[in-house]
C-alpha positions as a printed NumPy array, in Angstrom:
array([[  0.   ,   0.   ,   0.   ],
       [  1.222,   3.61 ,  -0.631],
       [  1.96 ,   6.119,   2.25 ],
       [ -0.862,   8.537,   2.049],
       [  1.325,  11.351,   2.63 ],
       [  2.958,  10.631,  -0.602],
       [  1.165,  11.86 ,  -3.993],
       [  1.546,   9.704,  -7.147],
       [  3.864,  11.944,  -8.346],
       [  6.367,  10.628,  -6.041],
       [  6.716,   7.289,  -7.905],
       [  7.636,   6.116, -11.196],
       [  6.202,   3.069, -13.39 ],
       [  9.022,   0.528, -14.941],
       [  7.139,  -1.306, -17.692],
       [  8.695,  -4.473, -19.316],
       [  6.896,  -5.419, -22.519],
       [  6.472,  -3.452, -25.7  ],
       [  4.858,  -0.325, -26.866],
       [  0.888,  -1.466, -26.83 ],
       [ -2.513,  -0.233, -25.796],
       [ -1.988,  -1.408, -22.338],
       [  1.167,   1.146, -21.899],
       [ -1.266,   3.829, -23.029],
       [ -3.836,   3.378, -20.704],
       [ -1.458,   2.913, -18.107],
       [  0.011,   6.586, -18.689],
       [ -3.491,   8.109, -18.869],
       [ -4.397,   6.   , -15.846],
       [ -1.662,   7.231, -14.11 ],
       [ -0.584,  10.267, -15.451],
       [  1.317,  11.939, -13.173],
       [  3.949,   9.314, -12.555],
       [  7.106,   8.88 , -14.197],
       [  7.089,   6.047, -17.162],
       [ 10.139,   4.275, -18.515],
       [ 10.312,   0.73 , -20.709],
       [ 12.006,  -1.683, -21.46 ],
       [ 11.708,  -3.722, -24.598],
       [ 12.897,  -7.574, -24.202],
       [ 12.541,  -8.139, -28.554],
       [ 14.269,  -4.931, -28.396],
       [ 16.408,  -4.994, -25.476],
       [ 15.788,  -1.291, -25.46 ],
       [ 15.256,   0.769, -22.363],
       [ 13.662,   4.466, -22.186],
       [ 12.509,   6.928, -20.717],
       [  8.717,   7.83 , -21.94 ],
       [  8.231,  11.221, -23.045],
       [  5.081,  10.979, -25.512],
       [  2.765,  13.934, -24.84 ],
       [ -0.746,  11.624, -24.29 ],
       [ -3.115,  14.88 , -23.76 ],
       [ -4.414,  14.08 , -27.466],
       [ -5.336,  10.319, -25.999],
       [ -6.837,  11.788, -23.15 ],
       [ -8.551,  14.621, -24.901],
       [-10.193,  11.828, -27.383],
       [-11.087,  10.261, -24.248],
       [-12.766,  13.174, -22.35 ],
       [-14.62 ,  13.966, -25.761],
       [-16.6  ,  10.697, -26.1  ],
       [-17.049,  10.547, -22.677],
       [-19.036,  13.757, -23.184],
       [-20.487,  12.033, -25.999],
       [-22.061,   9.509, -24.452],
       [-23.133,  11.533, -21.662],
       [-25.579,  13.813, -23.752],
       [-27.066,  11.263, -25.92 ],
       [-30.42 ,  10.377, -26.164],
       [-30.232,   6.73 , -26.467],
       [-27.601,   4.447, -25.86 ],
       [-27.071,   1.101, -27.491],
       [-25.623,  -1.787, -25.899],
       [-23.838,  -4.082, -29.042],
       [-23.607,  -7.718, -28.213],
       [-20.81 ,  -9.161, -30.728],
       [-21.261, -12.722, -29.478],
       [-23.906, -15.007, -28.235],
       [-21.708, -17.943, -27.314],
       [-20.338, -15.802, -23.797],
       [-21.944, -17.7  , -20.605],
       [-24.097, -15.733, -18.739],
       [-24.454, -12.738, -21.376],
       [-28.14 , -11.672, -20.605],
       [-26.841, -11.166, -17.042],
       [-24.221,  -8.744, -18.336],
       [-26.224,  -6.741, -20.625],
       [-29.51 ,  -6.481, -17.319],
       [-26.134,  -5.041, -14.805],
       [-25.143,  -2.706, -18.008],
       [-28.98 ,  -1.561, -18.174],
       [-29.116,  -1.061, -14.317],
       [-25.753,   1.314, -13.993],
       [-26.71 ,   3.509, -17.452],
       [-30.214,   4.166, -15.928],
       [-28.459,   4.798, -12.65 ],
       [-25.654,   7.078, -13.795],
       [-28.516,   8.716, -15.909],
       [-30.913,   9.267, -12.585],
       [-27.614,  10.608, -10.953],
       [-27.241,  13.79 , -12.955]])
């Protein structure tokens, strides 16, 4: 667990694997820490430096998106998941929630 006196900012993320989605939304997830990487196909280290406020500003604008429509669709792409109906009933529940909430 992290001291609670001690802001995010205080630590720094080592990620071992290569550049991917998952790196991404691990900077925007935390993105005051410090990033470097390391590559093992590569065996390249560095330090990240990529600006990710166009990510997040992508982000914040379809979450705005979705917040103002009308109607929103849930899209099922497969039948074969166990226990889908369940799934799409909990999605119905929090979108009718988080729309009473506003």
């Amino acid at each position: 667990a992290l001291p609670i006196s001690v802001g995010l900012e205080g630590y720094g993320v080592f990620y071992i694997g290569e550049e991917s989605l998952t790196l991404t939304n691990f900077m925007m997830t935390w993105n005051k820490c410090a990033f470097c990487t390391y590559n093992p196909k590569t065996s390249q280290g560095r330090h990240e430096t990529v600006s990710i406020s166009r990510a997040l500003m992508k982000r914040y604008y379809l979450i705005e998106r979705a917040r103002d429509a009308q109607v929103v669709g849930i899209l099922v792409g497969t039948l074969g998941v166990a226990n889908y109906l369940s799934v799409i009933d909990h999605l119905k529940v929090a979108t009718h929630r988080a729309r009473s909430e506003e």
